[in-house]
XYZ file of N, CA and C in Angstrom:
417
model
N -25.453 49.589 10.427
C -24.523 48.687 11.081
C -23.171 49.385 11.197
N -22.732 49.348 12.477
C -21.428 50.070 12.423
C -20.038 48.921 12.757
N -18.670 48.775 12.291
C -17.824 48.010 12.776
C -16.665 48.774 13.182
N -15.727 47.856 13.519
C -14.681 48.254 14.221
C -13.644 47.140 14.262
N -12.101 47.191 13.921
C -11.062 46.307 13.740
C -9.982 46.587 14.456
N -8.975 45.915 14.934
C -7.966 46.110 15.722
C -7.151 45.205 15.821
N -5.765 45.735 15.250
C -4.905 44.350 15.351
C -3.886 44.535 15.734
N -3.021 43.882 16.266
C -1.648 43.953 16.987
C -0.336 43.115 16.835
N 0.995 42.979 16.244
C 1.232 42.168 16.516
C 1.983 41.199 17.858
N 2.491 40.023 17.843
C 2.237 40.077 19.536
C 3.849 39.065 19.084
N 4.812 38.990 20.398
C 5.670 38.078 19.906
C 5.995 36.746 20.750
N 5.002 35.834 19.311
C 4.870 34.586 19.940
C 4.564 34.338 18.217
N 4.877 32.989 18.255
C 4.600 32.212 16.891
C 2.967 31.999 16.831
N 2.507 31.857 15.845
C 0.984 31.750 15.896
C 0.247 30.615 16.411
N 1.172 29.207 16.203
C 0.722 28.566 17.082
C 0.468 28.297 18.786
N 1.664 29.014 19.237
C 1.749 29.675 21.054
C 0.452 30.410 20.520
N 0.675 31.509 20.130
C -1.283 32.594 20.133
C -2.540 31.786 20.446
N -2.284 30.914 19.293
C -3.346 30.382 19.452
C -4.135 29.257 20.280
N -2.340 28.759 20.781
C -2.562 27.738 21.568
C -3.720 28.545 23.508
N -2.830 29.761 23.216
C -3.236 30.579 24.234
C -4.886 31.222 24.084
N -5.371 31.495 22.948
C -6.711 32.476 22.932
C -7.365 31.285 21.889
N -7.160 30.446 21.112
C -8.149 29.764 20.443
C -9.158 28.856 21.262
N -8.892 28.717 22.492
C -10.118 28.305 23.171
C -11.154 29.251 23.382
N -12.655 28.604 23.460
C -14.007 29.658 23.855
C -13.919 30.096 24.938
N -13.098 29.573 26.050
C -13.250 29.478 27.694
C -12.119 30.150 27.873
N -11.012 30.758 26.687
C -9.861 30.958 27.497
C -9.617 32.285 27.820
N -10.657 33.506 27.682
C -10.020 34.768 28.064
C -9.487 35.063 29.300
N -10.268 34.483 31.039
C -9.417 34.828 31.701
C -8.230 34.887 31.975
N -7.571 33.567 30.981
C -5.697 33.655 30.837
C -4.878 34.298 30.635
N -5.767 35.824 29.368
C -5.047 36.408 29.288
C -5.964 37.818 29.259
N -7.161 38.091 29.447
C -8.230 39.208 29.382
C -8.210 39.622 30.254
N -7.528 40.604 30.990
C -8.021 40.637 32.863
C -9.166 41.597 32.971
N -9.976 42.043 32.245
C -11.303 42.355 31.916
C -12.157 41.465 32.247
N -12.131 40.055 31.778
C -12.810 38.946 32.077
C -12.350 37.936 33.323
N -12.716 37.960 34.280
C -11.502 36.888 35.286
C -12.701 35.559 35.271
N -14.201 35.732 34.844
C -14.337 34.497 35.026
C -15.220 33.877 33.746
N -15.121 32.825 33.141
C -15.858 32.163 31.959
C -16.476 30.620 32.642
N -17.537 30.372 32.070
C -18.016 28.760 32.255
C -19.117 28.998 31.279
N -19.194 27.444 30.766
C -20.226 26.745 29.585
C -21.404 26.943 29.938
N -22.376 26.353 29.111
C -23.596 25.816 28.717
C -23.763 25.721 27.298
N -24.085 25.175 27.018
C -24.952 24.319 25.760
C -23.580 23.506 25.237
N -23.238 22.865 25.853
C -22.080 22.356 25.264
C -21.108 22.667 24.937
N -20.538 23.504 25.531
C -19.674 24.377 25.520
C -19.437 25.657 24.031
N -20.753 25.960 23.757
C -20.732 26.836 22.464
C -21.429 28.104 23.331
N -21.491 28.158 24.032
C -21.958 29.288 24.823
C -21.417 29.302 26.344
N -20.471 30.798 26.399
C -19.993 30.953 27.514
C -20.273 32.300 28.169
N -20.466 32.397 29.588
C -20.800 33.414 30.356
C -19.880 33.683 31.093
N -19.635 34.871 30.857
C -18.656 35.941 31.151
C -19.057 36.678 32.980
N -17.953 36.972 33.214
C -18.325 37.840 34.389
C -17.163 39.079 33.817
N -17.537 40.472 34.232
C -16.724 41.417 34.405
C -15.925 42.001 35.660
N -15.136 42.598 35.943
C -14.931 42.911 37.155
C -15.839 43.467 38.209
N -17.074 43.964 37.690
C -18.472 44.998 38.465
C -18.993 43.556 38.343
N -19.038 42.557 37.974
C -19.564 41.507 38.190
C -21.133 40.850 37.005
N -20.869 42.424 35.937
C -22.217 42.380 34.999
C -21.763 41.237 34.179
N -22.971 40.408 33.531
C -23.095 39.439 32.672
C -22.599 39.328 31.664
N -22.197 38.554 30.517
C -21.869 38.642 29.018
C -22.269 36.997 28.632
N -23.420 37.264 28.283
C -23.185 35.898 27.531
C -23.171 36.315 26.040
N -22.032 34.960 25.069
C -21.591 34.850 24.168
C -21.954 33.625 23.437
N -22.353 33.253 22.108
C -22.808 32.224 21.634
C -21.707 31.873 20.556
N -20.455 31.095 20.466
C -19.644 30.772 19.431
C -20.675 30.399 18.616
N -20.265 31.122 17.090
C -20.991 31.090 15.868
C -20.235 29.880 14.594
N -18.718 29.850 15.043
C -17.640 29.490 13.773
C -16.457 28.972 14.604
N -15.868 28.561 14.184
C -14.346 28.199 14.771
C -13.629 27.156 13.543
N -12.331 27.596 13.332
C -11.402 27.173 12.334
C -10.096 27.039 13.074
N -9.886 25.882 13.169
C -8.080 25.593 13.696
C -7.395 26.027 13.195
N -7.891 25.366 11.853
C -6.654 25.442 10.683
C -6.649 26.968 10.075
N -7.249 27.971 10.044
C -7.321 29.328 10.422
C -6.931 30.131 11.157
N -7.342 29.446 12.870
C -6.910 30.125 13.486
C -7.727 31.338 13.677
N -9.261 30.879 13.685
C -9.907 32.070 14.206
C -11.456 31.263 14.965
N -12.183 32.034 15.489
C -13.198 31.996 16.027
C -14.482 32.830 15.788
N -15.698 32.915 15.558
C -16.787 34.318 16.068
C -17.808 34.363 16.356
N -17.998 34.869 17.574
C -19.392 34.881 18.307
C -19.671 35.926 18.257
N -21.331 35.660 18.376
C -21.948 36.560 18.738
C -22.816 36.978 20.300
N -23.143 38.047 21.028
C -23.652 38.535 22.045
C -25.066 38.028 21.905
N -25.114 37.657 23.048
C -26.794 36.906 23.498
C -26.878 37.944 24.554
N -25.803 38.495 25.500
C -26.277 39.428 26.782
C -25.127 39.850 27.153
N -25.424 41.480 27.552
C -24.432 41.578 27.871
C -24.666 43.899 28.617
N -24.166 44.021 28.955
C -24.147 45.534 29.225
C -24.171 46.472 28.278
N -23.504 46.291 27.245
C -23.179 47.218 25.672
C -24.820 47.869 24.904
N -24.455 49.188 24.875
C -25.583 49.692 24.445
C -25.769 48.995 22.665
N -26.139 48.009 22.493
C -25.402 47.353 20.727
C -26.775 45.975 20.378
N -27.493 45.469 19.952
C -27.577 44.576 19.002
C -27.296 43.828 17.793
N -27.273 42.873 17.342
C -26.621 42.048 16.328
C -24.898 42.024 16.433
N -24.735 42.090 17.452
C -22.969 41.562 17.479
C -22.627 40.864 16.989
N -21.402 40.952 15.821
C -21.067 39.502 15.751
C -19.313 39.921 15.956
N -18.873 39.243 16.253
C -17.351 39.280 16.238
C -16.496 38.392 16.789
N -14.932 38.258 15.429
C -14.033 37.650 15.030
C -13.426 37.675 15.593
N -12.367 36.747 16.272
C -10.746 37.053 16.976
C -10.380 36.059 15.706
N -8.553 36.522 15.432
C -7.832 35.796 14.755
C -6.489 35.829 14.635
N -5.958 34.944 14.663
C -4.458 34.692 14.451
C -3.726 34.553 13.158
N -3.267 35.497 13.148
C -2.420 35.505 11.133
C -0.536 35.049 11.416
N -0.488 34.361 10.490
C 1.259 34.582 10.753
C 2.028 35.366 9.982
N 3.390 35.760 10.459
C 3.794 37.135 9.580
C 4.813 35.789 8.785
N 4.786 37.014 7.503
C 5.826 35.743 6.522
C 7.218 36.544 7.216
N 8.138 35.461 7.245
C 9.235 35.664 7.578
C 10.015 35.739 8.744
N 8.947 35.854 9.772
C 8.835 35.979 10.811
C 8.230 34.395 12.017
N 8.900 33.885 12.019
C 7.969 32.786 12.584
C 7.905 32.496 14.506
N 8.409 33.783 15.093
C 8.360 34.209 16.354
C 7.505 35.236 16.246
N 6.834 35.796 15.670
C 5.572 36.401 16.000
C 4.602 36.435 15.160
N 3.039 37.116 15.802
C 2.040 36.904 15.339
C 1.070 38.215 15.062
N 0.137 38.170 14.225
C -0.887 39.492 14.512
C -2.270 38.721 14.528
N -2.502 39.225 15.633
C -3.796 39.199 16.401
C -4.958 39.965 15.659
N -5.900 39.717 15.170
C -7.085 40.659 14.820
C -8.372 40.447 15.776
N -8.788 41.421 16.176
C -10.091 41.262 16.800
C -11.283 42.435 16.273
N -12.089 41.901 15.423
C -13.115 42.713 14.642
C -14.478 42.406 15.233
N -15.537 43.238 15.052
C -16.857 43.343 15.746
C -17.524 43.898 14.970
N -18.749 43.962 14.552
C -20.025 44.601 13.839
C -21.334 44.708 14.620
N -21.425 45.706 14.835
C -22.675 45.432 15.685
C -23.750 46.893 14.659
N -25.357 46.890 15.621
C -25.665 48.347 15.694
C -26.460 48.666 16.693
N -25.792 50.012 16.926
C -25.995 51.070 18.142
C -27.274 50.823 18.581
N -27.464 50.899 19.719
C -29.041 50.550 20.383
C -28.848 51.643 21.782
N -29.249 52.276 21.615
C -29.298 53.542 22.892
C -27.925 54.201 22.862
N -27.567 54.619 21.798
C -25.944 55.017 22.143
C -25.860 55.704 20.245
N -24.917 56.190 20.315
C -24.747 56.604 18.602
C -23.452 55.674 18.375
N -23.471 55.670 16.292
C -22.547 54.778 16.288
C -21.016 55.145 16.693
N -20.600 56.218 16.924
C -19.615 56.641 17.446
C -18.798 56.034 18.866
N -20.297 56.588 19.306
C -19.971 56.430 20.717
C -19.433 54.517 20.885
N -20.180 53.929 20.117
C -20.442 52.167 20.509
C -19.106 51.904 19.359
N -18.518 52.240 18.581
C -17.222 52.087 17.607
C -16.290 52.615 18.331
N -16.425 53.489 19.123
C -15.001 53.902 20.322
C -15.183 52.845 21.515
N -16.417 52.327 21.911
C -16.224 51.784 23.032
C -15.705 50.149 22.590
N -16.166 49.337 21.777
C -15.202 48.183 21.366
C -14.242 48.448 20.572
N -13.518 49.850 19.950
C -12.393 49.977 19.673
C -11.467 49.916 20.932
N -11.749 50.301 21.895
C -11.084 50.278 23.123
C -10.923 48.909 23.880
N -12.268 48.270 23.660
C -12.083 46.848 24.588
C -10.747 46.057 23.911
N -10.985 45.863 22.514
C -10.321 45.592 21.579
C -8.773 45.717 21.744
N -8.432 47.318 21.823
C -6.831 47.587 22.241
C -6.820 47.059 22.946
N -7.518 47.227 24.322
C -7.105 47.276 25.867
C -7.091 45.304 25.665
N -7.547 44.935 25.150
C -7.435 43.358 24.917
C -5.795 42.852 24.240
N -5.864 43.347 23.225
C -4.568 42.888 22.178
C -3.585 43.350 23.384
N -3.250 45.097 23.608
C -2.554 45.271 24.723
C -2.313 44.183 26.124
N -3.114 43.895 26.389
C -2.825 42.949 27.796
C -2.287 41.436 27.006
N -3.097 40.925 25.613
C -2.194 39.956 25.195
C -1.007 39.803 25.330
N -0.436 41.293 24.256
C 0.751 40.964 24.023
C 1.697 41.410 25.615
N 1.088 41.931 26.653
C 1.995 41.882 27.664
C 2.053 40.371 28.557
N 1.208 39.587 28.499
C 0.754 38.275 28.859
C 2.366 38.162 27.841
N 1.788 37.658 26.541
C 3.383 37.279 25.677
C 4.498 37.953 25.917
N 4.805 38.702 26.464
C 5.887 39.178 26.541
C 6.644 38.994 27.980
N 6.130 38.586 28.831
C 6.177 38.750 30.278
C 6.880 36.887 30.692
């Protein structure tokens, strides 16, 4: 099993963060990786479109308000990877109550790919995610 973590902080209080990414449906708001999401099963499973237009479906596993986190796992998707599971989360900094750090962690293992290769490629989604957050927050 290989993982991968990435965190950022972003400047917005944790409740703005979360008000912004603690929904299942809400990455196109701020993911421009993802521009389109919609339900099924009651809204614990959402399907993703990418910009090439390939699939992602996602099955929310957990969700905590009062945390401030979420984690699903991959039902489908392009990624050379099985057993995905992964966390987004919102921490607050002490002292600080205008900003936030973002974590977004993943565990998966490599399925046609080495673990390298599949630990650089959601280390990257990961930045390239927190990155567009915090320019969404900042903008």
């Amino acid at each position: 099993m290989a993982s991968t973590s990435v965190s950022r902080v972003v400047p917005a209080s944790p409740a703005r963060v979360w008000a912004l990414i603690g929904g299942f449906g809400s990455l196109p708001d701020w993911l421009p990786y993802i521009p389109e999401s919609t339900f099924s099963a009651g809204g614990r499973v959402r399907h993703l479109k990418n910009p090439d237009g390939e699939a992602i479906v996602e099955r929310l596993m957990s969700f905590d308000e009062d945390k401030r986190y979420y984690s699903y796992h991959i039902v489908q998707a392009p990624f050379p990877v099985v057993d995905y599971l992964s966390t987004l989360q919102v921490y607050g900094i002490s002292g600080n109550e205008n900003a936030a750090e973002v974590q977004w962690s993943g565990r998966f293992v490599p399925d046609g790919a080495t673990e390298e290769e599949v630990v650089d490629l959601f280390t990257g989604i990961y930045s390239n995610g927190l990155d567009a957050l915090h320019k969404h927050l900042s903008g």
